[in-house]
Amino acid sequence: MELSFSSRLLNTSSSNAAAAAAFTLLKSKPRFHHRHTSIPLLPLQHSLSRLTLKQMSNNSQSTLSCSSLPQSNASPAPISASTASGSGLGRIGEVERVTKETKVWVKINLDGTGVANSTTSIPFLDHMLDQLASHGLFDVHVKATGDIYIDDHHTNEDVALALGTALLQSLGDRKGINRFGDFSASLDEALVRVSLDLSGRPHLSYDLNIPTARVGTYDTQLVEHFFQSLVNTSGMTVHIRQLAGKNSHHIIEATFKAFARALRQATEYDPRRLGTIPSSKGVLSRS
């Protein structure tokens, strides 16, 4: 509704001066409309630029920048190695094992980048330890000397025992990890599946059919003995199944590759677990 001064008021019998004064007063007042005021809105664009909000203080000016990107529905970031270990070094285990037969030093970083540095005096075993580092993305350092003038048995066994103990150290209380790992690796005609559980209970189920007694100078019977020794000190359950394969080298190498990838799965963090122990009992231990 618009308020206005009618021209008839100016023609009334009241004095012209009073009318003129009243007209002047009303004319100086703003006109009011009984309607909703519309505020123009900026057109909505598909891609918005960043908005800058400036907050003024009495003596200074600060700028607050707000992103117009949509909220993310991504999973929370996984627990970092530094968070789990209390440092930026990752989860590391280091063991030295000395007997009358061998001297072995092992260091492993579960949160490494695949650094492989192994010298055991058994070339084929060095090659397999390189597969563990490369495909598990673990940093694996092994130095070993032993009575290989007899055979490779003692050195092969003690390297595995020390490696298992180093794994046990690096896992700590196992909070937040996936715990389980399962992977099938192929190498040409060979196909091997490894399934494992970082349960704290040692068990090996081994089913490889390696057709030759040796690969180079390496006794192929030592493959099973390596994994049995590793399982005993690390406290893990490991199932190894050969699904295909005729070449001894291919079968053994596919086994180590599958083991590396399965162990990588099991030791990595589950972001949904939020640092809790992956067990309904609330504990995973070697005992």
PDB file of C-alpha atoms in Angstrom:
ATOM      1  CA  MET A   1       0.000   0.000   0.000  1.00  0.00           C
ATOM      2  CA  GLU A   2       1.500   3.336  -1.049  1.00  0.00           C
ATOM      3  CA  LEU A   3       1.192   6.404   1.171  1.00  0.00           C
ATOM      4  CA  SER A   4       0.809   9.564  -0.900  1.00  0.00           C
ATOM      5  CA  PHE A   5      -0.440  13.081  -0.407  1.00  0.00           C
ATOM      6  CA  SER A   6      -3.674  13.658  -2.235  1.00  0.00           C
ATOM      7  CA  SER A   7      -3.947  16.824  -4.349  1.00  0.00           C
ATOM      8  CA  ARG A   8      -7.388  17.465  -2.873  1.00  0.00           C
ATOM      9  CA  LEU A   9      -5.773  18.282   0.427  1.00  0.00           C
ATOM     10  CA  LEU A  10      -4.128  21.243  -1.199  1.00  0.00           C
ATOM     11  CA  ASN A  11      -7.502  22.620  -2.248  1.00  0.00           C
ATOM     12  CA  THR A  12      -9.160  22.526   1.171  1.00  0.00           C
ATOM     13  CA  SER A  13     -10.307  25.598   3.043  1.00  0.00           C
ATOM     14  CA  SER A  14      -7.216  25.510   5.294  1.00  0.00           C
ATOM     15  CA  SER A  15      -4.583  28.074   4.689  1.00  0.00           C
ATOM     16  CA  ASN A  16      -2.392  27.732   1.680  1.00  0.00           C
ATOM     17  CA  ALA A  17       0.700  28.147   3.821  1.00  0.00           C
ATOM     18  CA  ALA A  18      -0.211  25.256   6.106  1.00  0.00           C
ATOM     19  CA  ALA A  19      -1.039  23.088   3.126  1.00  0.00           C
ATOM     20  CA  ALA A  20       2.187  23.931   1.428  1.00  0.00           C
ATOM     21  CA  ALA A  21       4.148  23.111   4.592  1.00  0.00           C
ATOM     22  CA  ALA A  22       2.391  19.792   4.976  1.00  0.00           C
ATOM     23  CA  PHE A  23       2.983  18.924   1.345  1.00  0.00           C
ATOM     24  CA  THR A  24       6.667  19.757   1.678  1.00  0.00           C
ATOM     25  CA  LEU A  25       6.961  17.559   4.811  1.00  0.00           C
ATOM     26  CA  LEU A  26       5.325  14.575   3.175  1.00  0.00           C
ATOM     27  CA  LYS A  27       7.339  14.962   0.037  1.00  0.00           C
ATOM     28  CA  SER A  28      10.598  14.774   2.010  1.00  0.00           C
ATOM     29  CA  LYS A  29       9.610  11.402   3.616  1.00  0.00           C
ATOM     30  CA  PRO A  30      10.454   8.172   1.769  1.00  0.00           C
ATOM     31  CA  ARG A  31       7.571   6.252   0.273  1.00  0.00           C
ATOM     32  CA  PHE A  32       6.883   2.846   1.778  1.00  0.00           C
ATOM     33  CA  HIS A  33       5.473  -0.142  -0.076  1.00  0.00           C
ATOM     34  CA  HIS A  34       3.727  -2.968   1.703  1.00  0.00           C
ATOM     35  CA  ARG A  35       5.402  -5.703  -0.240  1.00  0.00           C
ATOM     36  CA  HIS A  36       8.323  -8.128   0.161  1.00  0.00           C
ATOM     37  CA  THR A  37      11.643  -6.741  -0.869  1.00  0.00           C
ATOM     38  CA  SER A  38      13.439  -8.884  -3.433  1.00  0.00           C
ATOM     39  CA  ILE A  39      17.203  -9.273  -3.135  1.00  0.00           C
ATOM     40  CA  PRO A  40      18.861 -10.193  -6.397  1.00  0.00           C
ATOM     41  CA  LEU A  41      20.821 -13.478  -6.238  1.00  0.00           C
ATOM     42  CA  LEU A  42      23.933 -14.336  -8.172  1.00  0.00           C
ATOM     43  CA  PRO A  43      23.323 -16.985 -10.818  1.00  0.00           C
ATOM     44  CA  LEU A  44      24.365 -20.501  -9.730  1.00  0.00           C
ATOM     45  CA  GLN A  45      27.268 -21.742 -11.759  1.00  0.00           C
ATOM     46  CA  HIS A  46      28.409 -25.310 -12.259  1.00  0.00           C
ATOM     47  CA  SER A  47      31.879 -24.543 -11.033  1.00  0.00           C
ATOM     48  CA  LEU A  48      32.196 -21.959  -8.295  1.00  0.00           C
ATOM     49  CA  SER A  49      35.340 -20.048  -7.625  1.00  0.00           C
ATOM     50  CA  ARG A  50      36.762 -19.731  -4.132  1.00  0.00           C
ATOM     51  CA  LEU A  51      34.925 -17.240  -1.969  1.00  0.00           C
ATOM     52  CA  THR A  52      36.874 -14.749   0.039  1.00  0.00           C
ATOM     53  CA  LEU A  53      35.378 -13.386   3.224  1.00  0.00           C
ATOM     54  CA  LYS A  54      37.060 -10.358   4.685  1.00  0.00           C
ATOM     55  CA  GLN A  55      36.778  -9.694   8.366  1.00  0.00           C
ATOM     56  CA  MET A  56      37.601  -6.160   9.354  1.00  0.00           C
ATOM     57  CA  SER A  57      38.901  -5.236  12.759  1.00  0.00           C
ATOM     58  CA  ASN A  58      39.452  -1.736  14.070  1.00  0.00           C
ATOM     59  CA  ASN A  59      43.096  -1.524  13.063  1.00  0.00           C
ATOM     60  CA  SER A  60      43.737  -4.572  10.852  1.00  0.00           C
ATOM     61  CA  GLN A  61      42.237  -6.705   8.113  1.00  0.00           C
ATOM     62  CA  SER A  62      42.251 -10.519   7.924  1.00  0.00           C
ATOM     63  CA  THR A  63      41.150 -12.753   5.068  1.00  0.00           C
ATOM     64  CA  LEU A  64      39.273 -16.041   5.456  1.00  0.00           C
ATOM     65  CA  SER A  65      39.302 -18.266   2.359  1.00  0.00           C
ATOM     66  CA  CYS A  66      36.557 -20.884   1.980  1.00  0.00           C
ATOM     67  CA  SER A  67      36.574 -23.621  -0.647  1.00  0.00           C
ATOM     68  CA  SER A  68      33.443 -24.244  -2.657  1.00  0.00           C
ATOM     69  CA  LEU A  69      34.327 -27.869  -3.314  1.00  0.00           C
ATOM     70  CA  PRO A  70      31.764 -30.490  -2.221  1.00  0.00           C
ATOM     71  CA  GLN A  71      32.280 -32.483   0.938  1.00  0.00           C
ATOM     72  CA  SER A  72      34.169 -35.779   0.445  1.00  0.00           C
ATOM     73  CA  ASN A  73      32.649 -39.147   1.292  1.00  0.00           C
ATOM     74  CA  ALA A  74      36.004 -40.899   1.174  1.00  0.00           C
ATOM     75  CA  SER A  75      37.112 -43.281   3.898  1.00  0.00           C
ATOM     76  CA  PRO A  76      39.222 -41.799   6.674  1.00  0.00           C
ATOM     77  CA  ALA A  77      42.949 -41.845   6.075  1.00  0.00           C
ATOM     78  CA  PRO A  78      44.648 -45.018   7.266  1.00  0.00           C
ATOM     79  CA  ILE A  79      46.691 -44.987  10.414  1.00  0.00           C
ATOM     80  CA  SER A  80      50.223 -44.013   9.528  1.00  0.00           C
ATOM     81  CA  ALA A  81      53.277 -45.968  10.451  1.00  0.00           C
ATOM     82  CA  SER A  82      54.531 -43.084  12.540  1.00  0.00           C
ATOM     83  CA  THR A  83      51.284 -43.045  14.515  1.00  0.00           C
ATOM     84  CA  ALA A  84      51.473 -46.752  15.191  1.00  0.00           C
ATOM     85  CA  SER A  85      55.117 -46.874  16.150  1.00  0.00           C
ATOM     86  CA  GLY A  86      55.347 -43.516  17.882  1.00  0.00           C
ATOM     87  CA  SER A  87      57.990 -42.316  15.421  1.00  0.00           C
ATOM     88  CA  GLY A  88      58.438 -41.609  11.757  1.00  0.00           C
ATOM     89  CA  LEU A  89      60.614 -44.690  11.232  1.00  0.00           C
ATOM     90  CA  GLY A  90      57.869 -47.270  10.678  1.00  0.00           C
ATOM     91  CA  ARG A  91      57.427 -50.699  12.233  1.00  0.00           C
ATOM     92  CA  ILE A  92      60.878 -52.226  12.468  1.00  0.00           C
ATOM     93  CA  GLY A  93      62.177 -55.513  13.819  1.00  0.00           C
ATOM     94  CA  GLU A  94      65.861 -56.306  14.178  1.00  0.00           C
ATOM     95  CA  VAL A  95      67.352 -59.612  15.331  1.00  0.00           C
ATOM     96  CA  GLU A  96      70.788 -61.145  15.601  1.00  0.00           C
ATOM     97  CA  ARG A  97      70.992 -64.914  15.977  1.00  0.00           C
ATOM     98  CA  VAL A  98      74.343 -66.540  16.732  1.00  0.00           C
ATOM     99  CA  THR A  99      74.920 -70.277  17.084  1.00  0.00           C
ATOM    100  CA  LYS A 100      77.880 -72.606  16.602  1.00  0.00           C
ATOM    101  CA  GLU A 101      76.596 -73.216  13.081  1.00  0.00           C
ATOM    102  CA  THR A 102      75.524 -69.781  11.855  1.00  0.00           C
ATOM    103  CA  LYS A 103      75.603 -66.057  12.476  1.00  0.00           C
ATOM    104  CA  VAL A 104      72.540 -64.232  11.195  1.00  0.00           C
ATOM    105  CA  TRP A 105      71.438 -60.586  11.328  1.00  0.00           C
ATOM    106  CA  VAL A 106      68.010 -59.552  10.054  1.00  0.00           C
ATOM    107  CA  LYS A 107      66.273 -56.188   9.932  1.00  0.00           C
ATOM    108  CA  ILE A 108      62.830 -55.623   8.434  1.00  0.00           C
ATOM    109  CA  ASN A 109      60.694 -52.522   8.073  1.00  0.00           C
ATOM    110  CA  LEU A 110      57.041 -53.334   7.365  1.00  0.00           C
ATOM    111  CA  ASP A 111      56.445 -49.757   6.205  1.00  0.00           C
ATOM    112  CA  GLY A 112      59.338 -49.661   3.800  1.00  0.00           C
ATOM    113  CA  THR A 113      59.616 -49.154   0.059  1.00  0.00           C
ATOM    114  CA  GLY A 114      60.905 -52.532  -1.109  1.00  0.00           C
ATOM    115  CA  VAL A 115      64.606 -52.163  -0.351  1.00  0.00           C
ATOM    116  CA  ALA A 116      66.298 -55.554  -0.691  1.00  0.00           C
ATOM    117  CA  ASN A 117      69.770 -56.176   0.685  1.00  0.00           C
ATOM    118  CA  SER A 118      70.348 -59.825   1.470  1.00  0.00           C
ATOM    119  CA  THR A 119      73.593 -61.785   1.543  1.00  0.00           C
ATOM    120  CA  THR A 120      73.221 -65.307   2.928  1.00  0.00           C
ATOM    121  CA  SER A 121      75.861 -67.179   0.917  1.00  0.00           C
ATOM    122  CA  ILE A 122      72.932 -69.061  -0.663  1.00  0.00           C
ATOM    123  CA  PRO A 123      72.258 -67.316  -4.003  1.00  0.00           C
ATOM    124  CA  PHE A 124      68.799 -68.774  -4.607  1.00  0.00           C
ATOM    125  CA  LEU A 125      67.675 -67.856  -1.070  1.00  0.00           C
ATOM    126  CA  ASP A 126      68.933 -64.293  -1.638  1.00  0.00           C
ATOM    127  CA  HIS A 127      66.818 -64.205  -4.799  1.00  0.00           C
ATOM    128  CA  MET A 128      63.711 -65.310  -2.864  1.00  0.00           C
ATOM    129  CA  LEU A 129      64.299 -62.758  -0.096  1.00  0.00           C
ATOM    130  CA  ASP A 130      64.453 -60.108  -2.810  1.00  0.00           C
ATOM    131  CA  GLN A 131      60.948 -61.192  -3.884  1.00  0.00           C
ATOM    132  CA  LEU A 132      59.721 -60.752  -0.312  1.00  0.00           C
ATOM    133  CA  ALA A 133      61.029 -57.184  -0.215  1.00  0.00           C
ATOM    134  CA  SER A 134      60.000 -56.171  -3.720  1.00  0.00           C
ATOM    135  CA  HIS A 135      56.435 -57.509  -3.709  1.00  0.00           C
ATOM    136  CA  GLY A 136      55.696 -56.913  -0.025  1.00  0.00           C
ATOM    137  CA  LEU A 137      57.187 -53.401  -0.138  1.00  0.00           C
ATOM    138  CA  PHE A 138      59.140 -54.291   2.981  1.00  0.00           C
ATOM    139  CA  ASP A 139      62.715 -53.170   3.566  1.00  0.00           C
ATOM    140  CA  VAL A 140      64.562 -56.458   4.111  1.00  0.00           C
ATOM    141  CA  HIS A 141      68.192 -56.608   5.200  1.00  0.00           C
ATOM    142  CA  VAL A 142      69.785 -60.012   5.857  1.00  0.00           C
ATOM    143  CA  LYS A 143      73.412 -60.849   6.536  1.00  0.00           C
ATOM    144  CA  ALA A 144      74.246 -64.495   7.209  1.00  0.00           C
ATOM    145  CA  THR A 145      77.249 -66.760   7.363  1.00  0.00           C
ATOM    146  CA  GLY A 146      77.150 -70.441   8.181  1.00  0.00           C
ATOM    147  CA  ASP A 147      78.441 -73.933   7.649  1.00  0.00           C
ATOM    148  CA  ILE A 148      77.435 -74.124   4.019  1.00  0.00           C
ATOM    149  CA  TYR A 149      80.466 -76.341   3.430  1.00  0.00           C
ATOM    150  CA  ILE A 150      78.217 -79.021   4.924  1.00  0.00           C
ATOM    151  CA  ASP A 151      75.000 -77.925   3.199  1.00  0.00           C
ATOM    152  CA  ASP A 152      72.543 -75.030   3.167  1.00  0.00           C
ATOM    153  CA  HIS A 153      70.223 -76.489   5.798  1.00  0.00           C
ATOM    154  CA  HIS A 154      71.381 -74.656   8.918  1.00  0.00           C
ATOM    155  CA  THR A 155      71.754 -71.247   7.257  1.00  0.00           C
ATOM    156  CA  ASN A 156      68.389 -71.548   5.498  1.00  0.00           C
ATOM    157  CA  GLU A 157      66.714 -72.488   8.780  1.00  0.00           C
ATOM    158  CA  ASP A 158      68.344 -69.816  10.940  1.00  0.00           C
ATOM    159  CA  VAL A 159      67.641 -67.041   8.437  1.00  0.00           C
ATOM    160  CA  ALA A 160      63.956 -68.013   8.546  1.00  0.00           C
ATOM    161  CA  LEU A 161      63.945 -68.222  12.352  1.00  0.00           C
ATOM    162  CA  ALA A 162      65.521 -64.762  12.655  1.00  0.00           C
ATOM    163  CA  LEU A 163      63.205 -63.300  10.024  1.00  0.00           C
ATOM    164  CA  GLY A 164      60.168 -64.656  11.858  1.00  0.00           C
ATOM    165  CA  THR A 165      61.371 -63.141  15.133  1.00  0.00           C
ATOM    166  CA  ALA A 166      61.961 -59.783  13.429  1.00  0.00           C
ATOM    167  CA  LEU A 167      58.427 -59.923  11.999  1.00  0.00           C
ATOM    168  CA  LEU A 168      57.080 -60.630  15.479  1.00  0.00           C
ATOM    169  CA  GLN A 169      58.901 -57.582  16.843  1.00  0.00           C
ATOM    170  CA  SER A 170      57.789 -55.271  14.060  1.00  0.00           C
ATOM    171  CA  LEU A 171      54.116 -56.225  14.412  1.00  0.00           C
ATOM    172  CA  GLY A 172      53.998 -55.175  18.065  1.00  0.00           C
ATOM    173  CA  ASP A 173      50.479 -55.447  19.527  1.00  0.00           C
ATOM    174  CA  ARG A 174      49.021 -55.659  15.987  1.00  0.00           C
ATOM    175  CA  LYS A 175      46.508 -52.885  16.600  1.00  0.00           C
ATOM    176  CA  GLY A 176      44.638 -51.693  13.521  1.00  0.00           C
ATOM    177  CA  ILE A 177      46.072 -54.182  11.039  1.00  0.00           C
ATOM    178  CA  ASN A 178      44.024 -56.235   8.594  1.00  0.00           C
ATOM    179  CA  ARG A 179      45.428 -59.432  10.134  1.00  0.00           C
ATOM    180  CA  PHE A 180      44.404 -61.647   7.189  1.00  0.00           C
ATOM    181  CA  GLY A 181      46.023 -61.845   3.763  1.00  0.00           C
ATOM    182  CA  ASP A 182      45.282 -63.929   0.706  1.00  0.00           C
ATOM    183  CA  PHE A 183      46.971 -63.749  -2.676  1.00  0.00           C
ATOM    184  CA  SER A 184      47.480 -65.896  -5.765  1.00  0.00           C
ATOM    185  CA  ALA A 185      50.615 -65.241  -7.807  1.00  0.00           C
ATOM    186  CA  SER A 186      51.417 -66.606 -11.209  1.00  0.00           C
ATOM    187  CA  LEU A 187      54.774 -67.004 -12.908  1.00  0.00           C
ATOM    188  CA  ASP A 188      54.347 -68.290 -16.422  1.00  0.00           C
ATOM    189  CA  GLU A 189      52.770 -71.759 -16.079  1.00  0.00           C
ATOM    190  CA  ALA A 190      53.001 -71.773 -12.258  1.00  0.00           C
ATOM    191  CA  LEU A 191      50.187 -70.545 -10.015  1.00  0.00           C
ATOM    192  CA  VAL A 192      50.432 -70.569  -6.228  1.00  0.00           C
ATOM    193  CA  ARG A 193      48.009 -69.326  -3.610  1.00  0.00           C
ATOM    194  CA  VAL A 194      49.028 -68.240  -0.095  1.00  0.00           C
ATOM    195  CA  SER A 195      46.525 -67.465   2.652  1.00  0.00           C
ATOM    196  CA  LEU A 196      47.729 -66.335   6.060  1.00  0.00           C
ATOM    197  CA  ASP A 197      46.535 -65.123   9.436  1.00  0.00           C
ATOM    198  CA  LEU A 198      48.640 -63.098  11.866  1.00  0.00           C
ATOM    199  CA  SER A 199      46.862 -64.823  14.695  1.00  0.00           C
ATOM    200  CA  GLY A 200      49.768 -65.447  17.048  1.00  0.00           C
ATOM    201  CA  ARG A 201      49.281 -69.201  16.554  1.00  0.00           C
ATOM    202  CA  PRO A 202      51.981 -70.921  14.450  1.00  0.00           C
ATOM    203  CA  HIS A 203      50.724 -73.344  11.812  1.00  0.00           C
ATOM    204  CA  LEU A 204      51.895 -74.301   8.317  1.00  0.00           C
ATOM    205  CA  SER A 205      49.859 -76.162   5.734  1.00  0.00           C
ATOM    206  CA  TYR A 206      52.151 -76.790   2.776  1.00  0.00           C
ATOM    207  CA  ASP A 207      51.161 -78.327  -0.550  1.00  0.00           C
ATOM    208  CA  LEU A 208      53.769 -77.766  -3.257  1.00  0.00           C
ATOM    209  CA  ASN A 209      54.737 -80.376  -5.807  1.00  0.00           C
ATOM    210  CA  ILE A 210      58.244 -79.333  -6.858  1.00  0.00           C
ATOM    211  CA  PRO A 211      59.382 -81.730  -9.567  1.00  0.00           C
ATOM    212  CA  THR A 212      63.177 -81.474  -9.118  1.00  0.00           C
ATOM    213  CA  ALA A 213      65.403 -82.010  -6.102  1.00  0.00           C
ATOM    214  CA  ARG A 214      67.419 -78.870  -6.727  1.00  0.00           C
ATOM    215  CA  VAL A 215      67.233 -75.438  -8.311  1.00  0.00           C
ATOM    216  CA  GLY A 216      70.846 -74.651  -9.060  1.00  0.00           C
ATOM    217  CA  THR A 217      72.561 -75.722  -5.849  1.00  0.00           C
ATOM    218  CA  TYR A 218      69.513 -75.077  -3.638  1.00  0.00           C
ATOM    219  CA  ASP A 219      67.809 -78.123  -2.151  1.00  0.00           C
ATOM    220  CA  THR A 220      64.084 -77.711  -2.878  1.00  0.00           C
ATOM    221  CA  GLN A 221      63.202 -79.541   0.367  1.00  0.00           C
ATOM    222  CA  LEU A 222      64.437 -76.417   2.137  1.00  0.00           C
ATOM    223  CA  VAL A 223      61.461 -74.399   0.877  1.00  0.00           C
ATOM    224  CA  GLU A 224      59.059 -76.107   3.272  1.00  0.00           C
ATOM    225  CA  HIS A 225      61.627 -75.966   6.060  1.00  0.00           C
ATOM    226  CA  PHE A 226      62.078 -72.225   5.504  1.00  0.00           C
ATOM    227  CA  PHE A 227      58.367 -71.510   5.891  1.00  0.00           C
ATOM    228  CA  GLN A 228      58.006 -73.864   8.872  1.00  0.00           C
ATOM    229  CA  SER A 229      60.822 -72.064  10.693  1.00  0.00           C
ATOM    230  CA  LEU A 230      59.369 -68.653   9.792  1.00  0.00           C
ATOM    231  CA  VAL A 231      55.926 -69.667  11.067  1.00  0.00           C
ATOM    232  CA  ASN A 232      57.305 -71.044  14.334  1.00  0.00           C
ATOM    233  CA  THR A 233      58.939 -67.799  15.472  1.00  0.00           C
ATOM    234  CA  SER A 234      56.507 -65.267  13.956  1.00  0.00           C
ATOM    235  CA  GLY A 235      53.360 -66.941  15.256  1.00  0.00           C
ATOM    236  CA  MET A 236      51.382 -66.879  12.023  1.00  0.00           C
ATOM    237  CA  THR A 237      49.152 -69.368  10.262  1.00  0.00           C
ATOM    238  CA  VAL A 238      50.136 -69.968   6.630  1.00  0.00           C
ATOM    239  CA  HIS A 239      48.449 -72.091   3.970  1.00  0.00           C
ATOM    240  CA  ILE A 240      50.340 -72.657   0.705  1.00  0.00           C
ATOM    241  CA  ARG A 241      48.625 -74.291  -2.266  1.00  0.00           C
ATOM    242  CA  GLN A 242      50.053 -74.986  -5.705  1.00  0.00           C
ATOM    243  CA  LEU A 243      47.310 -74.606  -8.291  1.00  0.00           C
ATOM    244  CA  ALA A 244      49.491 -75.167 -11.362  1.00  0.00           C
ATOM    245  CA  GLY A 245      53.132 -75.420 -12.351  1.00  0.00           C
ATOM    246  CA  LYS A 246      55.834 -77.640 -13.831  1.00  0.00           C
ATOM    247  CA  ASN A 247      59.018 -75.619 -13.479  1.00  0.00           C
ATOM    248  CA  SER A 248      60.619 -75.830 -10.042  1.00  0.00           C
ATOM    249  CA  HIS A 249      62.063 -72.322 -10.121  1.00  0.00           C
ATOM    250  CA  HIS A 250      58.720 -70.855 -11.194  1.00  0.00           C
ATOM    251  CA  ILE A 251      56.775 -72.723  -8.503  1.00  0.00           C
ATOM    252  CA  ILE A 252      59.085 -71.605  -5.678  1.00  0.00           C
ATOM    253  CA  GLU A 253      59.322 -68.005  -6.870  1.00  0.00           C
ATOM    254  CA  ALA A 254      55.539 -67.749  -7.290  1.00  0.00           C
ATOM    255  CA  THR A 255      55.247 -69.014  -3.705  1.00  0.00           C
ATOM    256  CA  PHE A 256      57.487 -66.280  -2.307  1.00  0.00           C
ATOM    257  CA  LYS A 257      55.715 -63.616  -4.376  1.00  0.00           C
ATOM    258  CA  ALA A 258      52.289 -64.754  -3.198  1.00  0.00           C
ATOM    259  CA  PHE A 259      53.532 -64.892   0.392  1.00  0.00           C
ATOM    260  CA  ALA A 260      54.927 -61.357   0.120  1.00  0.00           C
ATOM    261  CA  ARG A 261      51.653 -59.929  -1.202  1.00  0.00           C
ATOM    262  CA  ALA A 262      49.540 -61.800   1.357  1.00  0.00           C
ATOM    263  CA  LEU A 263      51.798 -60.607   4.187  1.00  0.00           C
ATOM    264  CA  ARG A 264      51.575 -57.076   2.864  1.00  0.00           C
ATOM    265  CA  GLN A 265      47.759 -57.255   2.951  1.00  0.00           C
ATOM    266  CA  ALA A 266      47.766 -58.635   6.486  1.00  0.00           C
ATOM    267  CA  THR A 267      50.206 -56.083   7.918  1.00  0.00           C
ATOM    268  CA  GLU A 268      48.603 -53.017   6.335  1.00  0.00           C
ATOM    269  CA  TYR A 269      46.124 -50.946   8.313  1.00  0.00           C
ATOM    270  CA  ASP A 270      42.342 -51.163   8.143  1.00  0.00           C
ATOM    271  CA  PRO A 271      41.112 -47.532   8.401  1.00  0.00           C
ATOM    272  CA  ARG A 272      37.703 -48.638   9.692  1.00  0.00           C
ATOM    273  CA  ARG A 273      39.235 -50.475  12.632  1.00  0.00           C
ATOM    274  CA  LEU A 274      40.508 -47.197  14.115  1.00  0.00           C
ATOM    275  CA  GLY A 275      43.528 -48.718  15.811  1.00  0.00           C
ATOM    276  CA  THR A 276      41.778 -51.563  17.614  1.00  0.00           C
ATOM    277  CA  ILE A 277      43.070 -55.135  17.769  1.00  0.00           C
ATOM    278  CA  PRO A 278      41.479 -57.299  15.038  1.00  0.00           C
ATOM    279  CA  SER A 279      40.217 -60.023  17.335  1.00  0.00           C
ATOM    280  CA  SER A 280      36.961 -60.638  19.180  1.00  0.00           C
ATOM    281  CA  LYS A 281      39.117 -61.641  22.153  1.00  0.00           C
ATOM    282  CA  GLY A 282      40.786 -58.243  22.153  1.00  0.00           C
ATOM    283  CA  VAL A 283      44.297 -59.669  21.979  1.00  0.00           C
ATOM    284  CA  LEU A 284      46.627 -61.238  19.409  1.00  0.00           C
ATOM    285  CA  SER A 285      49.718 -62.715  20.974  1.00  0.00           C
ATOM    286  CA  ARG A 286      52.368 -65.309  20.289  1.00  0.00           C
ATOM    287  CA  SER A 287      51.395 -67.358  23.346  1.00  0.00           C
TER     288      SER A 287
END
